[in-house]
Amino acid sequence: MKTVPETTEPLAQKGKPRAVKAAADAPVEVRMTVNGTPAVLSVPARVTLADALRDHLGLTGTHVGCEHGVCGMCTVLVDGEAARACLLFAVQLDGADIVTVEGLGRPDDLHPLQEAFGRNHALQCGFCTPGFLMSSYDLLSNKPEVTEDELPEELSGVICRCTGYRNILAAVEETRAAHPDGIPAPGNCARRALVGRASGQAGSTDGREADEDSNAAETRRVDIVLPDGDPTIAVDIETEIGVPVDAVWRVFDDVSLLARCLPGAELTEDLGEDHYAGRARVSVGPIKLAFKGVAHVVEHDRASQRLRVLAQGQDTGGAQTQADIVLRTEATAAGTAMRAEAKVYLTGRIAQFGRALAGDVSRRMFEQFADTLAEAATSGQAPSGPVKAPSALKLLFAPLFDRIRTALRRPRRKSR
């Protein structure tokens, strides 16, 4: 386990800032790299690395068991070495490189260790699995010559509640035998979106603030870097509205008016150079999310009838979303055919929505956006009040109502 060396030499003499005392609940800024992504957190000094990863960055693959460093469930890599995340304070790790089980592999491209665990059924309830994966990775990285007889002792730092040790040992031995020259590096460490809370920030930028005399808009206008890999949700929706295409594009030309048509959204500031700040609210049952974020209009082409927007937002409760949205229009005899394609990346509790539910939420919100857009294009004015996102009740029962309406439209067979 990685430990912090004791020293009586003042930190200032090592070229580092002198340690400053902080109250128990006073936030302390910490910068670290997590699974390849620079992250900035502002957390109380007593917050553990495990809680910072889970609650502030949304990386819930790190499980917490005994919280005394005994069970090994919370094992992660700190600067390349296995460490108990429950025994380290986040503030100890300023400048550290952290790898969690999420960084080991992707669902569509698992790490060899993960594949071996699956083949050997080296998991039952799965609670200890992240700890065993990270501990096994550390073992095979630092001691690739380990023998099969040595494995039980070498992996004894992680406890399995389901007594599945034999299969776990078999999976690790299989991986060792398949990679005698060294185990492959973690395959899912790249610049991506991380979750932040009101007490901290995390994202694809390095989080460094501009000088005090810098323009505030420049500080907040950031380049939106989308995560690598497949999106959480891919949306492709079409609809037709009875408004001429020129009228639709008059709304697209006015970003403030366009924002007023988005359900639950509000434009708060024009940051310049096609960057905008805003907020949005989404409510599905008991889950209520309030996002603050930025949007960048990267393409606005009337000739090709294409509008592309990159957006990212963060919720104070620990959810983050990023999206690449493309709107296309085409003139029709009845008005305008409009198509929306979106790649949406979700982290935190919003990512717990099933894909079907998230897709249905997106479809309903697009339908509502299209109706409001048609109203604005016809009148040339924004809606009188904020456009509310669909209610939880409507979202839950809308698919059922759609099926009922479809069934009622079917021709009935005549009885003989």
Tab-separated table of C-alpha atoms in Angstrom:
chain	number	residue	atom	x	y	z
A	1	MET	CA	0.000	0.000	0.000
A	2	LYS	CA	1.230	3.482	-0.849
A	3	THR	CA	2.096	5.569	2.200
A	4	VAL	CA	3.051	9.185	2.644
A	5	PRO	CA	6.653	9.462	3.885
A	6	GLU	CA	7.145	11.291	7.138
A	7	THR	CA	9.497	14.261	7.130
A	8	THR	CA	10.423	17.031	9.504
A	9	GLU	CA	11.716	19.211	6.683
A	10	PRO	CA	9.387	22.147	5.968
A	11	LEU	CA	7.645	21.772	2.632
A	12	ALA	CA	8.676	25.277	1.663
A	13	GLN	CA	12.310	24.123	1.633
A	14	LYS	CA	11.435	21.515	-0.970
A	15	GLY	CA	10.146	24.094	-3.391
A	16	LYS	CA	6.539	23.418	-2.423
A	17	PRO	CA	4.108	25.758	-0.694
A	18	ARG	CA	4.045	25.471	3.087
A	19	ALA	CA	1.159	23.441	4.477
A	20	VAL	CA	-1.731	25.576	5.687
A	21	LYS	CA	-4.156	24.539	8.389
A	22	ALA	CA	-7.814	24.391	7.389
A	23	ALA	CA	-11.015	24.093	9.393
A	24	ALA	CA	-12.771	20.726	9.279
A	25	ASP	CA	-15.401	21.862	6.795
A	26	ALA	CA	-13.333	24.476	4.959
A	27	PRO	CA	-12.810	23.550	1.288
A	28	VAL	CA	-9.292	22.839	0.059
A	29	GLU	CA	-8.464	22.841	-3.641
A	30	VAL	CA	-6.947	19.614	-4.956
A	31	ARG	CA	-5.712	18.938	-8.477
A	32	MET	CA	-5.234	15.397	-9.652
A	33	THR	CA	-5.426	13.304	-12.790
A	34	VAL	CA	-8.100	10.616	-12.649
A	35	ASN	CA	-8.179	7.966	-15.375
A	36	GLY	CA	-6.292	10.301	-17.676
A	37	THR	CA	-8.480	13.354	-17.048
A	38	PRO	CA	-7.223	16.440	-15.168
A	39	ALA	CA	-9.651	17.153	-12.325
A	40	VAL	CA	-9.960	19.990	-9.838
A	41	LEU	CA	-11.812	19.462	-6.574
A	42	SER	CA	-12.651	21.764	-3.728
A	43	VAL	CA	-13.321	19.486	-0.771
A	44	PRO	CA	-13.032	19.580	3.033
A	45	ALA	CA	-9.705	18.280	4.330
A	46	ARG	CA	-11.362	15.261	5.958
A	47	VAL	CA	-12.893	13.897	2.726
A	48	THR	CA	-11.290	10.583	1.814
A	49	LEU	CA	-10.128	9.694	-1.657
A	50	ALA	CA	-12.881	7.053	-1.809
A	51	ASP	CA	-15.592	9.631	-1.101
A	52	ALA	CA	-14.026	12.128	-3.502
A	53	LEU	CA	-14.031	9.550	-6.291
A	54	ARG	CA	-17.566	8.349	-5.611
A	55	ASP	CA	-19.408	11.491	-4.530
A	56	HIS	CA	-17.525	14.269	-6.291
A	57	LEU	CA	-16.412	12.572	-9.511
A	58	GLY	CA	-19.190	10.015	-9.953
A	59	LEU	CA	-16.739	7.087	-10.168
A	60	THR	CA	-18.797	4.636	-8.131
A	61	GLY	CA	-16.814	1.615	-9.276
A	62	THR	CA	-14.592	2.177	-6.247
A	63	HIS	CA	-16.516	0.321	-3.533
A	64	VAL	CA	-16.323	1.131	0.162
A	65	GLY	CA	-16.465	-1.765	2.632
A	66	CYS	CA	-14.882	-1.673	6.084
A	67	GLU	CA	-13.492	1.899	5.792
A	68	HIS	CA	-10.565	0.723	7.946
A	69	GLY	CA	-8.213	-0.461	5.208
A	70	VAL	CA	-8.839	-4.139	5.952
A	71	CYS	CA	-11.184	-5.461	3.251
A	72	GLY	CA	-9.416	-3.984	0.214
A	73	MET	CA	-12.663	-3.216	-1.643
A	74	CYS	CA	-11.590	0.374	-2.306
A	75	THR	CA	-8.201	-0.437	-3.882
A	76	VAL	CA	-7.127	1.993	-6.599
A	77	LEU	CA	-3.809	2.910	-8.202
A	78	VAL	CA	-2.068	6.038	-6.921
A	79	ASP	CA	0.920	7.003	-9.042
A	80	GLY	CA	1.031	3.438	-10.335
A	81	GLU	CA	0.845	1.649	-6.983
A	82	ALA	CA	-2.089	-0.008	-5.212
A	83	ALA	CA	-3.543	2.030	-2.354
A	84	ARG	CA	-6.572	1.920	-0.071
A	85	ALA	CA	-8.782	4.848	-1.074
A	86	CYS	CA	-10.546	4.818	2.308
A	87	LEU	CA	-7.280	5.507	4.166
A	88	LEU	CA	-6.105	8.432	2.044
A	89	PHE	CA	-7.441	11.951	2.254
A	90	ALA	CA	-8.030	13.622	-1.091
A	91	VAL	CA	-5.967	16.631	0.011
A	92	GLN	CA	-2.918	14.365	0.368
A	93	LEU	CA	-3.015	13.629	-3.342
A	94	ASP	CA	-2.552	17.031	-4.951
A	95	GLY	CA	-0.765	16.334	-8.246
A	96	ALA	CA	-1.259	12.566	-8.031
A	97	ASP	CA	-2.249	10.270	-10.879
A	98	ILE	CA	-5.208	8.058	-9.951
A	99	VAL	CA	-6.533	5.038	-11.829
A	100	THR	CA	-9.820	3.429	-10.775
A	101	VAL	CA	-11.549	0.326	-12.082
A	102	GLU	CA	-13.367	2.519	-14.627
A	103	GLY	CA	-9.994	3.268	-16.204
A	104	LEU	CA	-9.066	-0.390	-16.574
A	105	GLY	CA	-11.226	-1.120	-19.603
A	106	ARG	CA	-14.392	-0.235	-21.494
A	107	PRO	CA	-17.574	-2.337	-21.741
A	108	ASP	CA	-16.839	-2.949	-25.424
A	109	ASP	CA	-13.084	-3.340	-24.929
A	110	LEU	CA	-12.389	-5.015	-21.594
A	111	HIS	CA	-8.955	-5.330	-20.073
A	112	PRO	CA	-7.557	-8.908	-20.176
A	113	LEU	CA	-8.008	-9.153	-16.410
A	114	GLN	CA	-11.685	-8.253	-16.715
A	115	GLU	CA	-12.175	-10.759	-19.511
A	116	ALA	CA	-10.508	-13.485	-17.442
A	117	PHE	CA	-12.721	-12.687	-14.442
A	118	GLY	CA	-15.756	-13.093	-16.665
A	119	ARG	CA	-14.610	-16.358	-18.244
A	120	ASN	CA	-13.812	-17.906	-14.872
A	121	HIS	CA	-16.891	-16.531	-13.112
A	122	ALA	CA	-14.547	-14.871	-10.646
A	123	LEU	CA	-17.358	-12.824	-9.182
A	124	GLN	CA	-20.644	-13.479	-7.443
A	125	CYS	CA	-22.167	-10.443	-5.759
A	126	GLY	CA	-19.423	-8.362	-7.428
A	127	PHE	CA	-18.798	-6.103	-4.452
A	128	CYS	CA	-15.159	-7.108	-4.058
A	129	THR	CA	-14.500	-7.331	-7.806
A	130	PRO	CA	-13.130	-3.776	-8.351
A	131	GLY	CA	-10.723	-4.228	-5.450
A	132	PHE	CA	-9.518	-7.593	-6.751
A	133	LEU	CA	-9.119	-6.251	-10.290
A	134	MET	CA	-6.998	-3.300	-9.205
A	135	SER	CA	-4.991	-5.342	-6.703
A	136	SER	CA	-4.396	-8.049	-9.322
A	137	TYR	CA	-3.322	-5.467	-11.855
A	138	ASP	CA	-0.840	-4.013	-9.364
A	139	LEU	CA	0.507	-7.491	-8.604
A	140	LEU	CA	0.976	-8.552	-12.238
A	141	SER	CA	2.501	-5.172	-13.112
A	142	ASN	CA	5.082	-5.198	-10.340
A	143	LYS	CA	5.671	-8.927	-9.992
A	144	PRO	CA	4.929	-10.630	-13.351
A	145	GLU	CA	6.997	-13.648	-12.288
A	146	VAL	CA	4.592	-14.472	-9.437
A	147	THR	CA	3.837	-18.192	-9.248
A	148	GLU	CA	0.445	-19.831	-8.946
A	149	ASP	CA	1.329	-21.043	-5.443
A	150	GLU	CA	2.118	-17.482	-4.359
A	151	LEU	CA	-1.155	-15.981	-5.566
A	152	PRO	CA	-3.279	-16.737	-2.451
A	153	GLU	CA	-0.871	-14.856	-0.209
A	154	GLU	CA	-0.222	-12.039	-2.679
A	155	LEU	CA	-3.957	-11.379	-3.107
A	156	SER	CA	-4.874	-11.795	0.547
A	157	GLY	CA	-5.250	-8.043	0.942
A	158	VAL	CA	-8.743	-8.170	-0.584
A	159	ILE	CA	-11.576	-10.060	1.092
A	160	CYS	CA	-14.300	-11.872	-0.865
A	161	ARG	CA	-17.567	-12.205	1.034
A	162	CYS	CA	-18.875	-14.871	-1.330
A	163	THR	CA	-15.839	-17.172	-0.864
A	164	GLY	CA	-15.110	-17.104	-4.574
A	165	TYR	CA	-11.352	-17.199	-4.131
A	166	ARG	CA	-10.657	-20.261	-6.299
A	167	ASN	CA	-12.182	-18.702	-9.394
A	168	ILE	CA	-10.483	-15.374	-8.687
A	169	LEU	CA	-7.089	-17.082	-8.396
A	170	ALA	CA	-7.786	-19.005	-11.616
A	171	ALA	CA	-8.595	-15.764	-13.461
A	172	VAL	CA	-5.426	-14.032	-12.278
A	173	GLU	CA	-3.265	-17.051	-13.108
A	174	GLU	CA	-4.829	-17.278	-16.565
A	175	THR	CA	-4.032	-13.608	-17.203
A	176	ARG	CA	-0.459	-14.014	-15.949
A	177	ALA	CA	0.111	-17.025	-18.191
A	178	ALA	CA	-1.333	-15.204	-21.224
A	179	HIS	CA	0.928	-12.177	-20.682
A	180	PRO	CA	4.298	-13.455	-19.447
A	181	ASP	CA	6.082	-10.312	-20.654
A	182	GLY	CA	3.839	-7.967	-18.733
A	183	ILE	CA	0.184	-7.149	-18.388
A	184	PRO	CA	-1.268	-4.502	-20.749
A	185	ALA	CA	-1.738	-1.001	-19.369
A	186	PRO	CA	-5.220	0.272	-18.427
A	187	GLY	CA	-7.158	0.778	-21.634
A	188	ASN	CA	-9.708	3.402	-20.635
A	189	CYS	CA	-7.579	6.296	-19.423
A	190	ALA	CA	-8.260	9.311	-21.602
A	191	ARG	CA	-9.426	12.890	-21.426
A	192	ARG	CA	-13.155	12.750	-20.704
A	193	ALA	CA	-15.951	14.291	-18.661
A	194	LEU	CA	-15.982	13.820	-14.906
A	195	VAL	CA	-18.686	14.741	-12.476
A	196	GLY	CA	-18.419	17.757	-10.198
A	197	ARG	CA	-20.435	19.177	-7.320
A	198	ALA	CA	-21.094	22.664	-6.061
A	199	SER	CA	-18.132	22.246	-3.751
A	200	GLY	CA	-15.773	21.252	-6.517
A	201	GLN	CA	-15.143	21.220	-10.225
A	202	ALA	CA	-13.937	18.512	-12.504
A	203	GLY	CA	-13.747	18.373	-16.222
A	204	SER	CA	-11.702	18.171	-19.370
A	205	THR	CA	-9.843	21.410	-18.697
A	206	ASP	CA	-7.016	21.766	-16.238
A	207	GLY	CA	-9.191	24.021	-14.099
A	208	ARG	CA	-6.608	26.803	-13.848
A	209	GLU	CA	-8.221	30.169	-13.313
A	210	ALA	CA	-7.314	33.223	-15.323
A	211	ASP	CA	-5.490	36.141	-13.781
A	212	GLU	CA	-7.623	38.462	-11.700
A	213	ASP	CA	-7.419	41.201	-14.314
A	214	SER	CA	-8.602	38.878	-17.098
A	215	ASN	CA	-11.988	39.339	-18.648
A	216	ALA	CA	-14.607	37.281	-16.782
A	217	ALA	CA	-16.195	36.079	-20.006
A	218	GLU	CA	-12.830	34.839	-21.244
A	219	THR	CA	-12.430	32.846	-18.021
A	220	ARG	CA	-15.748	31.087	-18.482
A	221	ARG	CA	-15.504	30.589	-22.257
A	222	VAL	CA	-13.921	27.159	-22.562
A	223	ASP	CA	-13.392	24.709	-25.362
A	224	ILE	CA	-15.787	21.801	-24.928
A	225	VAL	CA	-13.932	18.514	-25.327
A	226	LEU	CA	-16.242	15.541	-25.692
A	227	PRO	CA	-15.324	12.230	-24.034
A	228	ASP	CA	-13.739	9.436	-26.024
A	229	GLY	CA	-15.769	6.346	-26.786
A	230	ASP	CA	-19.428	5.710	-27.404
A	231	PRO	CA	-22.059	8.113	-26.049
A	232	THR	CA	-24.397	7.119	-23.244
A	233	ILE	CA	-27.347	7.894	-25.504
A	234	ALA	CA	-27.506	8.362	-29.276
A	235	VAL	CA	-30.635	10.224	-30.367
A	236	ASP	CA	-31.982	10.512	-33.921
A	237	ILE	CA	-35.440	12.107	-34.055
A	238	GLU	CA	-37.510	13.573	-36.904
A	239	THR	CA	-40.653	15.667	-36.890
A	240	GLU	CA	-42.515	18.075	-39.178
A	241	ILE	CA	-43.888	21.481	-38.262
A	242	GLY	CA	-46.297	23.589	-40.304
A	243	VAL	CA	-44.014	26.621	-40.596
A	244	PRO	CA	-41.898	27.710	-43.610
A	245	VAL	CA	-38.235	26.866	-43.303
A	246	ASP	CA	-37.209	30.546	-43.545
A	247	ALA	CA	-39.303	31.312	-40.467
A	248	VAL	CA	-37.638	28.455	-38.604
A	249	TRP	CA	-34.193	29.808	-39.422
A	250	ARG	CA	-35.147	33.266	-38.223
A	251	VAL	CA	-35.498	31.630	-34.817
A	252	PHE	CA	-32.190	29.789	-35.266
A	253	ASP	CA	-30.539	33.136	-36.053
A	254	ASP	CA	-31.619	34.499	-32.663
A	255	VAL	CA	-29.889	32.324	-30.050
A	256	SER	CA	-31.741	34.007	-27.208
A	257	LEU	CA	-35.096	33.245	-28.826
A	258	LEU	CA	-33.976	29.704	-29.677
A	259	ALA	CA	-32.967	29.067	-26.059
A	260	ARG	CA	-36.415	30.171	-24.876
A	261	CYS	CA	-37.885	27.328	-26.944
A	262	LEU	CA	-35.854	24.642	-25.154
A	263	PRO	CA	-37.808	22.869	-22.372
A	264	GLY	CA	-36.412	23.739	-18.955
A	265	ALA	CA	-33.582	25.857	-20.396
A	266	GLU	CA	-32.604	29.474	-19.858
A	267	LEU	CA	-29.846	31.526	-21.480
A	268	THR	CA	-28.063	33.565	-18.801
A	269	GLU	CA	-25.141	35.206	-20.611
A	270	ASP	CA	-23.595	35.758	-24.031
A	271	LEU	CA	-19.893	34.975	-23.572
A	272	GLY	CA	-18.915	36.070	-27.069
A	273	GLU	CA	-17.602	34.177	-30.097
A	274	ASP	CA	-20.730	31.976	-30.229
A	275	HIS	CA	-20.301	30.792	-26.617
A	276	TYR	CA	-23.221	31.068	-24.203
A	277	ALA	CA	-23.833	30.355	-20.532
A	278	GLY	CA	-27.120	28.978	-19.308
A	279	ARG	CA	-28.967	26.654	-16.993
A	280	ALA	CA	-31.504	23.875	-17.386
A	281	ARG	CA	-33.814	21.909	-15.119
A	282	VAL	CA	-34.893	18.314	-15.563
A	283	SER	CA	-37.199	16.381	-13.259
A	284	VAL	CA	-37.991	12.673	-13.529
A	285	GLY	CA	-39.924	11.404	-10.542
A	286	PRO	CA	-37.941	12.064	-7.352
A	287	ILE	CA	-34.788	12.968	-9.277
A	288	LYS	CA	-34.526	16.709	-9.821
A	289	LEU	CA	-31.501	18.082	-11.637
A	290	ALA	CA	-30.481	21.694	-12.107
A	291	PHE	CA	-27.621	22.122	-14.567
A	292	LYS	CA	-25.394	25.111	-15.141
A	293	GLY	CA	-23.185	25.046	-18.168
A	294	VAL	CA	-22.023	26.442	-21.467
A	295	ALA	CA	-22.917	25.945	-25.111
A	296	HIS	CA	-20.885	26.619	-28.235
A	297	VAL	CA	-22.526	27.065	-31.644
A	298	VAL	CA	-19.840	25.532	-33.832
A	299	GLU	CA	-21.824	25.521	-37.070
A	300	HIS	CA	-24.637	27.778	-38.287
A	301	ASP	CA	-25.161	27.251	-42.034
A	302	ARG	CA	-28.387	28.414	-43.635
A	303	ALA	CA	-27.262	27.188	-47.062
A	304	SER	CA	-26.945	23.579	-45.923
A	305	GLN	CA	-29.710	24.074	-43.319
A	306	ARG	CA	-27.564	22.697	-40.537
A	307	LEU	CA	-27.005	23.911	-36.975
A	308	ARG	CA	-24.505	22.202	-34.666
A	309	VAL	CA	-24.071	22.906	-30.968
A	310	LEU	CA	-21.692	21.484	-28.348
A	311	ALA	CA	-22.902	21.768	-24.772
A	312	GLN	CA	-21.882	20.703	-21.305
A	313	GLY	CA	-23.501	21.187	-17.938
A	314	GLN	CA	-22.972	20.275	-14.334
A	315	ASP	CA	-25.472	19.636	-11.562
A	316	THR	CA	-24.766	20.484	-7.928
A	317	GLY	CA	-25.961	17.028	-6.906
A	318	GLY	CA	-23.232	15.175	-8.774
A	319	ALA	CA	-24.279	14.737	-12.400
A	320	GLN	CA	-22.693	15.943	-15.607
A	321	THR	CA	-23.819	15.887	-19.188
A	322	GLN	CA	-22.108	16.706	-22.457
A	323	ALA	CA	-23.756	16.680	-25.854
A	324	ASP	CA	-23.044	17.079	-29.551
A	325	ILE	CA	-26.320	18.199	-31.134
A	326	VAL	CA	-27.003	18.632	-34.849
A	327	LEU	CA	-30.269	20.131	-36.144
A	328	ARG	CA	-31.129	19.799	-39.829
A	329	THR	CA	-34.083	21.294	-41.676
A	330	GLU	CA	-35.670	20.722	-45.059
A	331	ALA	CA	-38.507	22.550	-46.762
A	332	THR	CA	-41.619	20.441	-47.395
A	333	ALA	CA	-45.024	21.075	-48.900
A	334	ALA	CA	-46.531	21.253	-45.419
A	335	GLY	CA	-43.791	23.402	-43.869
A	336	THR	CA	-40.451	22.192	-42.456
A	337	ALA	CA	-39.062	18.747	-41.742
A	338	MET	CA	-36.702	18.935	-38.795
A	339	ARG	CA	-34.254	16.289	-37.666
A	340	ALA	CA	-32.219	16.220	-34.477
A	341	GLU	CA	-29.176	13.999	-34.002
A	342	ALA	CA	-27.454	14.023	-30.640
A	343	LYS	CA	-24.665	12.176	-28.908
A	344	VAL	CA	-25.163	12.532	-25.178
A	345	TYR	CA	-22.590	11.618	-22.525
A	346	LEU	CA	-23.891	11.251	-18.970
A	347	THR	CA	-22.118	10.686	-15.669
A	348	GLY	CA	-23.390	10.612	-12.115
A	349	ARG	CA	-26.927	9.772	-11.033
A	350	ILE	CA	-28.450	10.947	-14.323
A	351	ALA	CA	-26.532	8.114	-15.994
A	352	GLN	CA	-28.536	5.664	-13.865
A	353	PHE	CA	-31.553	6.221	-16.110
A	354	GLY	CA	-32.102	3.282	-18.425
A	355	ARG	CA	-31.315	3.967	-22.072
A	356	ALA	CA	-34.962	3.446	-23.005
A	357	LEU	CA	-36.172	5.981	-20.434
A	358	ALA	CA	-33.441	8.467	-21.338
A	359	GLY	CA	-34.283	8.061	-25.015
A	360	ASP	CA	-37.971	8.631	-24.317
A	361	VAL	CA	-37.173	11.743	-22.250
A	362	SER	CA	-35.126	13.075	-25.171
A	363	ARG	CA	-37.874	12.347	-27.686
A	364	ARG	CA	-40.589	14.026	-25.590
A	365	MET	CA	-38.424	17.089	-24.999
A	366	PHE	CA	-37.675	17.358	-28.731
A	367	GLU	CA	-41.381	17.160	-29.558
A	368	GLN	CA	-42.063	19.925	-27.056
A	369	PHE	CA	-39.187	21.977	-28.472
A	370	ALA	CA	-40.604	21.576	-32.003
A	371	ASP	CA	-44.053	22.781	-30.895
A	372	THR	CA	-42.601	25.822	-29.127
A	373	LEU	CA	-40.290	26.539	-32.065
A	374	ALA	CA	-43.277	26.549	-34.427
A	375	GLU	CA	-45.061	29.007	-32.125
A	376	ALA	CA	-42.036	31.307	-31.981
A	377	ALA	CA	-41.476	31.089	-35.749
A	378	THR	CA	-45.109	32.020	-36.395
A	379	SER	CA	-45.347	34.906	-33.944
A	380	GLY	CA	-41.723	36.045	-34.048
A	381	GLN	CA	-41.784	36.249	-30.267
A	382	ALA	CA	-40.520	34.098	-27.442
A	383	PRO	CA	-42.984	32.108	-25.340
A	384	SER	CA	-44.611	34.174	-22.617
A	385	GLY	CA	-43.003	32.081	-19.866
A	386	PRO	CA	-40.300	29.427	-19.442
A	387	VAL	CA	-41.012	26.202	-21.295
A	388	LYS	CA	-41.298	23.512	-18.649
A	389	ALA	CA	-39.765	20.125	-19.286
A	390	PRO	CA	-42.222	17.194	-19.518
A	391	SER	CA	-43.531	16.064	-16.157
A	392	ALA	CA	-42.484	12.729	-14.694
A	393	LEU	CA	-46.070	11.456	-14.943
A	394	LYS	CA	-46.273	12.318	-18.623
A	395	LEU	CA	-42.925	10.690	-19.346
A	396	LEU	CA	-43.917	7.485	-17.588
A	397	PHE	CA	-47.364	7.145	-19.116
A	398	ALA	CA	-46.744	8.624	-22.569
A	399	PRO	CA	-45.497	5.321	-24.085
A	400	LEU	CA	-48.622	3.572	-22.781
A	401	PHE	CA	-50.878	6.272	-24.256
A	402	ASP	CA	-49.031	5.986	-27.584
A	403	ARG	CA	-49.713	2.262	-27.693
A	404	ILE	CA	-53.388	2.788	-26.865
A	405	ARG	CA	-53.755	5.397	-29.616
A	406	THR	CA	-52.022	3.074	-32.109
A	407	ALA	CA	-54.331	0.220	-31.147
A	408	LEU	CA	-57.428	2.405	-31.544
A	409	ARG	CA	-56.354	3.490	-35.034
A	410	ARG	CA	-56.074	-0.092	-36.260
A	411	PRO	CA	-58.998	-1.218	-38.444
A	412	ARG	CA	-61.362	-3.523	-36.620
A	413	ARG	CA	-62.347	-6.832	-38.108
A	414	LYS	CA	-66.027	-7.334	-38.675
A	415	SER	CA	-67.517	-10.167	-36.742
A	416	ARG	CA	-69.456	-12.735	-38.693
